CSV table of N, CA, C and O in Angstrom, one decimal:
chain,number,residue,atom,x,y,z
A,1,MET,N,30.3,7.2,17.0
A,1,MET,CA,29.4,7.6,15.9
A,1,MET,C,29.6,9.0,15.5
A,1,MET,O,29.7,9.9,16.3
A,2,PHE,N,29.6,9.2,14.2
A,2,PHE,CA,29.7,10.6,13.7
A,2,PHE,C,28.4,11.0,13.1
A,2,PHE,O,27.8,10.2,12.3
A,3,TYR,N,28.0,12.2,13.4
A,3,TYR,CA,26.7,12.7,12.8
A,3,TYR,C,27.0,13.6,11.7
A,3,TYR,O,27.9,14.5,11.8
A,4,GLU,N,26.3,13.5,10.6
A,4,GLU,CA,26.5,14.4,9.5
A,4,GLU,C,25.8,15.7,9.9
A,4,GLU,O,24.9,15.8,10.7
A,5,GLU,N,26.2,16.7,9.2
A,5,GLU,CA,25.6,18.0,9.5
A,5,GLU,C,24.2,18.1,9.0
A,5,GLU,O,23.9,17.6,7.9
A,6,VAL,N,23.3,18.5,9.8
A,6,VAL,CA,21.8,18.6,9.5
A,6,VAL,C,21.6,19.9,8.7
A,6,VAL,O,22.0,21.0,9.1
A,7,LYS,N,20.9,19.7,7.5
A,7,LYS,CA,20.6,20.8,6.7
A,7,LYS,C,19.1,20.9,6.5
A,7,LYS,O,18.4,19.9,6.5
A,8,GLU,N,18.6,22.1,6.5
A,8,GLU,CA,17.2,22.4,6.3
A,8,GLU,C,16.9,22.2,4.8
A,8,GLU,O,17.7,22.6,3.9
A,9,ILE,N,15.7,21.6,4.5
A,9,ILE,CA,15.3,21.4,3.1
A,9,ILE,C,14.1,22.3,2.9
A,9,ILE,O,13.1,22.2,3.7
A,10,TYR,N,14.0,23.1,1.9
A,10,TYR,CA,12.9,23.9,1.6
A,10,TYR,C,12.2,23.3,0.3
A,10,TYR,O,12.8,23.3,-0.8
A,11,LEU,N,11.1,22.7,0.5
A,11,LEU,CA,10.3,22.1,-0.6
A,11,LEU,C,9.5,23.2,-1.3
A,11,LEU,O,8.7,23.9,-0.6
A,12,THR,N,9.6,23.2,-2.6
A,12,THR,CA,8.7,24.1,-3.3
A,12,THR,C,7.4,23.4,-3.7
A,12,THR,O,7.4,22.2,-3.6
A,13,GLU,N,6.5,24.1,-4.2
A,13,GLU,CA,5.2,23.5,-4.6
A,13,GLU,C,5.4,22.5,-5.7
A,13,GLU,O,4.8,21.4,-5.7
A,14,PRO,N,6.2,22.8,-6.8
A,14,PRO,CA,6.4,21.8,-7.8
A,14,PRO,C,7.1,20.5,-7.3
A,14,PRO,O,6.8,19.4,-7.7
A,15,MET,N,8.0,20.7,-6.3
A,15,MET,CA,8.7,19.5,-5.8
A,15,MET,C,7.7,18.6,-5.0
A,15,MET,O,7.7,17.4,-5.1
A,16,ILE,N,6.8,19.2,-4.3
A,16,ILE,CA,5.8,18.5,-3.5
A,16,ILE,C,4.8,17.8,-4.5
A,16,ILE,O,4.5,16.6,-4.3
A,17,GLU,N,4.4,18.5,-5.6
A,17,GLU,CA,3.6,17.8,-6.6
A,17,GLU,C,4.3,16.6,-7.2
A,17,GLU,O,3.6,15.6,-7.5
A,18,ASP,N,5.6,16.7,-7.5
A,18,ASP,CA,6.3,15.6,-8.0
A,18,ASP,C,6.3,14.4,-7.1
A,18,ASP,O,6.2,13.3,-7.5
A,19,TYR,N,6.6,14.7,-5.8
A,19,TYR,CA,6.6,13.6,-4.8
A,19,TYR,C,5.2,12.9,-4.7
A,19,TYR,O,5.1,11.7,-4.6
A,20,ILE,N,4.2,13.7,-4.8
A,20,ILE,CA,2.8,13.2,-4.7
A,20,ILE,C,2.5,12.3,-5.9
A,20,ILE,O,2.0,11.2,-5.8
A,21,ASP,N,2.9,12.8,-7.1
A,21,ASP,CA,2.7,12.0,-8.3
A,21,ASP,C,3.5,10.7,-8.3
A,21,ASP,O,3.0,9.6,-8.7
A,22,ASP,N,4.7,10.7,-7.8
A,22,ASP,CA,5.5,9.5,-7.7
A,22,ASP,C,4.9,8.5,-6.7
A,22,ASP,O,4.9,7.3,-6.9
A,23,GLY,N,4.4,9.1,-5.6
A,23,GLY,CA,3.7,8.2,-4.6
A,23,GLY,C,2.4,7.6,-5.1
A,23,GLY,O,2.0,6.6,-4.6
A,24,LYS,N,1.8,8.3,-6.0
A,24,LYS,CA,0.5,7.7,-6.6
A,24,LYS,C,0.7,6.4,-7.3
A,24,LYS,O,-0.1,5.5,-7.2
A,25,VAL,N,1.9,6.3,-8.0
A,25,VAL,CA,2.2,5.0,-8.7
A,25,VAL,C,2.3,3.9,-7.6
A,25,VAL,O,1.8,2.8,-7.8
A,26,VAL,N,3.0,4.2,-6.6
A,26,VAL,CA,3.2,3.2,-5.5
A,26,VAL,C,1.9,2.9,-4.8
A,26,VAL,O,1.6,1.7,-4.5
A,27,TYR,N,1.1,3.9,-4.6
A,27,TYR,CA,-0.2,3.7,-4.0
A,27,TYR,C,-1.1,2.8,-4.8
A,27,TYR,O,-1.7,1.9,-4.3
A,28,LYS,N,-1.1,2.9,-6.2
A,28,LYS,CA,-1.9,2.1,-7.0
A,28,LYS,C,-1.4,0.6,-7.0
A,28,LYS,O,-2.2,-0.3,-6.9
A,29,LEU,N,-0.1,0.5,-6.9
A,29,LEU,CA,0.5,-0.8,-6.8
A,29,LEU,C,0.2,-1.5,-5.5
A,29,LEU,O,-0.2,-2.7,-5.5
A,30,GLU,N,0.1,-0.8,-4.4
A,30,GLU,CA,-0.2,-1.3,-3.1
A,30,GLU,C,-1.7,-1.7,-3.1
A,30,GLU,O,-2.1,-2.7,-2.5
A,31,ILE,N,-2.5,-0.9,-3.7
A,31,ILE,CA,-4.0,-1.3,-3.8
A,31,ILE,C,-4.1,-2.6,-4.5
A,31,ILE,O,-4.9,-3.5,-4.1
A,32,TRP,N,-3.5,-2.7,-5.7
A,32,TRP,CA,-3.6,-4.0,-6.5
A,32,TRP,C,-3.0,-5.2,-5.7
A,32,TRP,O,-3.6,-6.3,-5.7
A,33,LEU,N,-1.9,-5.0,-5.0
A,33,LEU,CA,-1.4,-6.1,-4.2
A,33,LEU,C,-2.3,-6.5,-3.1
A,33,LEU,O,-2.5,-7.7,-2.9
A,34,ALA,N,-3.0,-5.6,-2.5
A,34,ALA,CA,-4.0,-5.9,-1.4
A,34,ALA,C,-5.2,-6.7,-2.0
A,34,ALA,O,-5.6,-7.7,-1.5
A,35,ILE,N,-5.7,-6.2,-3.1
A,35,ILE,CA,-6.8,-6.8,-3.8
A,35,ILE,C,-6.5,-8.3,-4.2
A,35,ILE,O,-7.2,-9.2,-3.9
A,36,ILE,N,-5.4,-8.4,-4.9
A,36,ILE,CA,-5.0,-9.7,-5.4
A,36,ILE,C,-4.7,-10.7,-4.3
A,36,ILE,O,-5.1,-11.9,-4.3
A,37,SER,N,-4.0,-10.2,-3.3
A,37,SER,CA,-3.7,-11.2,-2.2
A,37,SER,C,-4.9,-11.6,-1.4
A,37,SER,O,-5.1,-12.7,-1.0
A,38,PHE,N,-5.9,-10.7,-1.3
A,38,PHE,CA,-7.2,-11.0,-0.6
A,38,PHE,C,-8.0,-12.0,-1.5
A,38,PHE,O,-8.5,-13.0,-0.9
A,39,ILE,N,-8.0,-11.8,-2.8
A,39,ILE,CA,-8.8,-12.8,-3.6
A,39,ILE,C,-8.1,-14.1,-3.6
A,39,ILE,O,-8.8,-15.2,-3.4
A,40,ILE,N,-6.8,-14.2,-3.7
A,40,ILE,CA,-6.2,-15.5,-3.6
A,40,ILE,C,-6.3,-16.1,-2.2
A,40,ILE,O,-6.5,-17.3,-2.1
A,41,PHE,N,-6.3,-15.3,-1.2
A,41,PHE,CA,-6.5,-15.8,0.2
A,41,PHE,C,-7.9,-16.5,0.3
A,41,PHE,O,-8.0,-17.6,0.8
A,42,ILE,N,-8.9,-15.8,-0.3
A,42,ILE,CA,-10.3,-16.4,-0.2
A,42,ILE,C,-10.3,-17.7,-1.0
A,42,ILE,O,-10.9,-18.7,-0.5
A,43,MET,N,-9.7,-17.7,-2.2
A,43,MET,CA,-9.8,-18.9,-3.0
A,43,MET,C,-9.0,-20.1,-2.3
A,43,MET,O,-9.5,-21.2,-2.2
A,44,LEU,N,-7.9,-19.8,-1.7
A,44,LEU,CA,-7.1,-20.8,-1.0
A,44,LEU,C,-7.9,-21.3,0.2
A,44,LEU,O,-7.8,-22.5,0.6
A,45,THR,N,-8.6,-20.4,0.9
A,45,THR,CA,-9.3,-20.8,2.1
A,45,THR,C,-10.5,-21.7,1.7
A,45,THR,O,-10.8,-22.8,2.4
A,46,ILE,N,-11.2,-21.4,0.6
A,46,ILE,CA,-12.3,-22.3,0.1
A,46,ILE,C,-11.7,-23.7,-0.3
A,46,ILE,O,-12.3,-24.7,0.1
A,47,VAL,N,-10.6,-23.7,-1.0
A,47,VAL,CA,-10.0,-25.0,-1.4
A,47,VAL,C,-9.5,-25.7,-0.2
A,47,VAL,O,-9.6,-27.0,-0.1
A,48,TYR,N,-9.0,-25.0,0.8
A,48,TYR,CA,-8.6,-25.7,2.1
A,48,TYR,C,-9.7,-26.4,2.7
A,48,TYR,O,-9.6,-27.6,3.2
A,49,PHE,N,-10.9,-25.8,2.8
A,49,PHE,CA,-12.0,-26.4,3.5
A,49,PHE,C,-12.6,-27.6,2.7
A,49,PHE,O,-13.2,-28.5,3.2
A,50,ILE,N,-12.3,-27.6,1.4
A,50,ILE,CA,-12.7,-28.8,0.6
A,50,ILE,C,-11.7,-29.9,0.7
A,50,ILE,O,-12.1,-31.1,0.9
A,51,THR,N,-10.4,-29.6,0.7
A,51,THR,CA,-9.4,-30.7,0.7
A,51,THR,C,-8.7,-30.9,2.0
A,51,THR,O,-8.1,-32.0,2.2
A,52,LEU,N,-8.8,-30.0,2.9
A,52,LEU,CA,-8.1,-30.0,4.2
A,52,LEU,C,-6.6,-30.3,4.1
A,52,LEU,O,-6.0,-31.1,4.9
A,53,SER,N,-6.0,-29.6,3.2
A,53,SER,CA,-4.6,-29.7,3.0
A,53,SER,C,-3.8,-28.6,3.8
A,53,SER,O,-4.2,-27.4,3.7
A,54,LEU,N,-2.9,-29.1,4.6
A,54,LEU,CA,-2.2,-28.1,5.5
A,54,LEU,C,-1.4,-27.1,4.7
A,54,LEU,O,-1.2,-26.0,5.1
A,55,ILE,N,-0.8,-27.5,3.6
A,55,ILE,CA,0.0,-26.6,2.7
A,55,ILE,C,-0.9,-25.4,2.3
A,55,ILE,O,-0.5,-24.2,2.3
A,56,LEU,N,-2.2,-25.7,1.9
A,56,LEU,CA,-3.1,-24.6,1.5
A,56,LEU,C,-3.3,-23.6,2.6
A,56,LEU,O,-3.4,-22.4,2.4
A,57,LEU,N,-3.5,-24.2,3.8
A,57,LEU,CA,-3.7,-23.4,5.0
A,57,LEU,C,-2.5,-22.4,5.3
A,57,LEU,O,-2.7,-21.3,5.6
A,58,ILE,N,-1.3,-23.0,5.1
A,58,ILE,CA,-0.1,-22.2,5.4
A,58,ILE,C,0.0,-21.0,4.3
A,58,ILE,O,0.2,-19.9,4.7
A,59,PHE,N,-0.3,-21.4,3.1
A,59,PHE,CA,-0.3,-20.3,2.0
A,59,PHE,C,-1.4,-19.3,2.3
A,59,PHE,O,-1.2,-18.1,2.0
A,60,ALA,N,-2.5,-19.7,2.7
A,60,ALA,CA,-3.6,-18.8,2.9
A,60,ALA,C,-3.3,-17.9,4.1
A,60,ALA,O,-3.5,-16.7,4.0
A,61,VAL,N,-2.7,-18.4,5.1
A,61,VAL,CA,-2.3,-17.5,6.3
A,61,VAL,C,-1.2,-16.5,5.8
A,61,VAL,O,-1.3,-15.3,6.2
A,62,PHE,N,-0.3,-17.0,5.0
A,62,PHE,CA,0.8,-16.1,4.5
A,62,PHE,C,0.2,-15.0,3.7
A,62,PHE,O,0.6,-13.8,3.8
A,63,LEU,N,-0.7,-15.3,2.8
A,63,LEU,CA,-1.4,-14.3,1.9
A,63,LEU,C,-2.2,-13.3,2.8
A,63,LEU,O,-2.3,-12.1,2.5
A,64,PHE,N,-2.8,-13.8,3.8
A,64,PHE,CA,-3.6,-13.0,4.7
A,64,PHE,C,-2.7,-12.0,5.4
A,64,PHE,O,-3.0,-10.8,5.6
A,65,LEU,N,-1.5,-12.4,5.8
A,65,LEU,CA,-0.5,-11.5,6.4
A,65,LEU,C,-0.1,-10.4,5.4
A,65,LEU,O,0.1,-9.3,5.8
A,66,ILE,N,0.2,-10.8,4.2
A,66,ILE,CA,0.5,-9.8,3.1
A,66,ILE,C,-0.6,-8.8,3.0
A,66,ILE,O,-0.4,-7.6,2.9
A,67,PHE,N,-1.9,-9.3,3.0
A,67,PHE,CA,-3.0,-8.4,2.8
A,67,PHE,C,-3.1,-7.5,4.0
A,67,PHE,O,-3.3,-6.3,3.8
A,68,CYS,N,-2.9,-7.9,5.2
A,68,CYS,CA,-2.9,-7.1,6.4
A,68,CYS,C,-1.8,-6.0,6.4
A,68,CYS,O,-2.0,-4.9,6.7
A,69,LEU,N,-0.6,-6.4,6.0
A,69,LEU,CA,0.5,-5.5,5.9
A,69,LEU,C,0.3,-4.4,4.9
A,69,LEU,O,0.6,-3.3,5.0
A,70,SER,N,-0.3,-4.8,3.7
A,70,SER,CA,-0.6,-3.8,2.7
A,70,SER,C,-1.7,-2.9,3.1
A,70,SER,O,-1.6,-1.7,2.8
A,71,LEU,N,-2.6,-3.3,3.9
A,71,LEU,CA,-3.7,-2.4,4.4
A,71,LEU,C,-3.1,-1.5,5.4
A,71,LEU,O,-3.5,-0.3,5.5
A,72,LYS,N,-2.1,-1.9,6.2
A,72,LYS,CA,-1.5,-1.0,7.2
A,72,LYS,C,-0.8,0.1,6.6
A,72,LYS,O,-0.8,1.2,7.1
A,73,ARG,N,-0.2,-0.1,5.4
A,73,ARG,CA,0.5,1.0,4.7
A,73,ARG,C,-0.5,2.0,4.1
A,73,ARG,O,-0.1,3.1,3.7
A,74,LEU,N,-1.8,1.7,3.9
A,74,LEU,CA,-2.7,2.6,3.3
A,74,LEU,C,-3.4,3.4,4.4
A,74,LEU,O,-4.5,3.0,4.9
A,75,SER,N,-2.9,4.5,4.7
A,75,SER,CA,-3.5,5.3,5.8
A,75,SER,C,-4.7,6.2,5.2
A,75,SER,O,-4.7,6.4,4.0
A,76,PHE,N,-5.6,6.6,6.1
A,76,PHE,CA,-6.7,7.4,5.6
A,76,PHE,C,-6.3,8.7,5.1
A,76,PHE,O,-6.8,9.3,4.1
A,77,ALA,N,-5.2,9.3,5.6
A,77,ALA,CA,-4.7,10.6,5.2
A,77,ALA,C,-4.2,10.5,3.7
A,77,ALA,O,-4.4,11.4,2.9
A,78,ARG,N,-3.5,9.4,3.4
A,78,ARG,CA,-3.0,9.2,2.1
A,78,ARG,C,-4.1,9.0,1.1
A,78,ARG,O,-4.1,9.5,0.0
A,79,ILE,N,-5.2,8.2,1.5
A,79,ILE,CA,-6.3,8.0,0.6
A,79,ILE,C,-7.0,9.4,0.3
A,79,ILE,O,-7.4,9.7,-0.8
A,80,LYS,N,-7.2,10.2,1.4
A,80,LYS,CA,-7.8,11.5,1.2
A,80,LYS,C,-7.0,12.4,0.3
A,80,LYS,O,-7.6,13.1,-0.5
A,81,LEU,N,-5.7,12.3,0.4
A,81,LEU,CA,-4.8,13.2,-0.4
A,81,LEU,C,-5.0,12.9,-1.9
A,81,LEU,O,-5.2,13.8,-2.7
A,82,TYR,N,-5.0,11.6,-2.2
A,82,TYR,CA,-5.2,11.2,-3.6
A,82,TYR,C,-6.6,11.5,-4.1
A,82,TYR,O,-6.8,11.8,-5.3
A,83,ARG,N,-7.6,11.3,-3.3
A,83,ARG,CA,-9.0,11.7,-3.7
A,83,ARG,C,-9.1,13.2,-3.9
A,83,ARG,O,-9.7,13.6,-4.9
A,84,LYS,N,-8.5,14.0,-3.0
A,84,LYS,CA,-8.6,15.4,-3.1
A,84,LYS,C,-7.9,15.9,-4.4
A,84,LYS,O,-8.4,16.7,-5.1
A,85,ARG,N,-6.7,15.3,-4.7
A,85,ARG,CA,-6.0,15.6,-6.0
A,85,ARG,C,-6.8,15.2,-7.2
A,85,ARG,O,-6.8,15.9,-8.2
A,86,LYS,N,-7.5,14.0,-7.1
A,86,LYS,CA,-8.3,13.6,-8.2
A,86,LYS,C,-9.5,14.5,-8.5
A,86,LYS,O,-9.8,14.8,-9.6
A,87,GLN,N,-10.1,15.0,-7.4
A,87,GLN,CA,-11.2,15.9,-7.6
A,87,GLN,C,-10.7,17.3,-8.1
A,87,GLN,O,-11.4,17.9,-8.9
A,88,SER,N,-9.5,17.7,-7.7
A,88,SER,CA,-9.0,19.0,-8.1
A,88,SER,C,-8.7,19.0,-9.6
A,88,SER,O,-8.8,19.9,-10.3
A,89,TYR,N,-8.2,17.8,-10.1
A,89,TYR,CA,-8.0,17.6,-11.5
A,89,TYR,C,-9.3,17.6,-12.3
A,89,TYR,O,-9.3,18.0,-13.5
A,90,ALA,N,-10.3,17.1,-11.7
A,90,ALA,CA,-11.6,17.0,-12.4
A,90,ALA,C,-12.2,18.4,-12.6
A,90,ALA,O,-12.9,18.6,-13.6
A,91,ASN,N,-11.9,19.3,-11.7
A,91,ASN,CA,-12.5,20.7,-11.8
A,91,ASN,C,-11.8,21.5,-12.7
A,91,ASN,O,-11.2,21.7,-13.5
């Protein structure tokens, strides 16, 4: 194995702001994915209890896994960062 030469990266304030703004778009997408997957999970679970169809149960479990994985990516530090930036823009 060959290792590339490690270089130090110096991030400036505008570069950090750009990374945060780019991440905010992904953050909103992840929030919507979590909300939509949870709503569909609830609907499929209700329909499963009415019809007792195994296919609906499998889809419901799959959507619940997607919901759990999307929640895992949403850390409290990330949520605080975007709230803090939103409040600083409001002032």
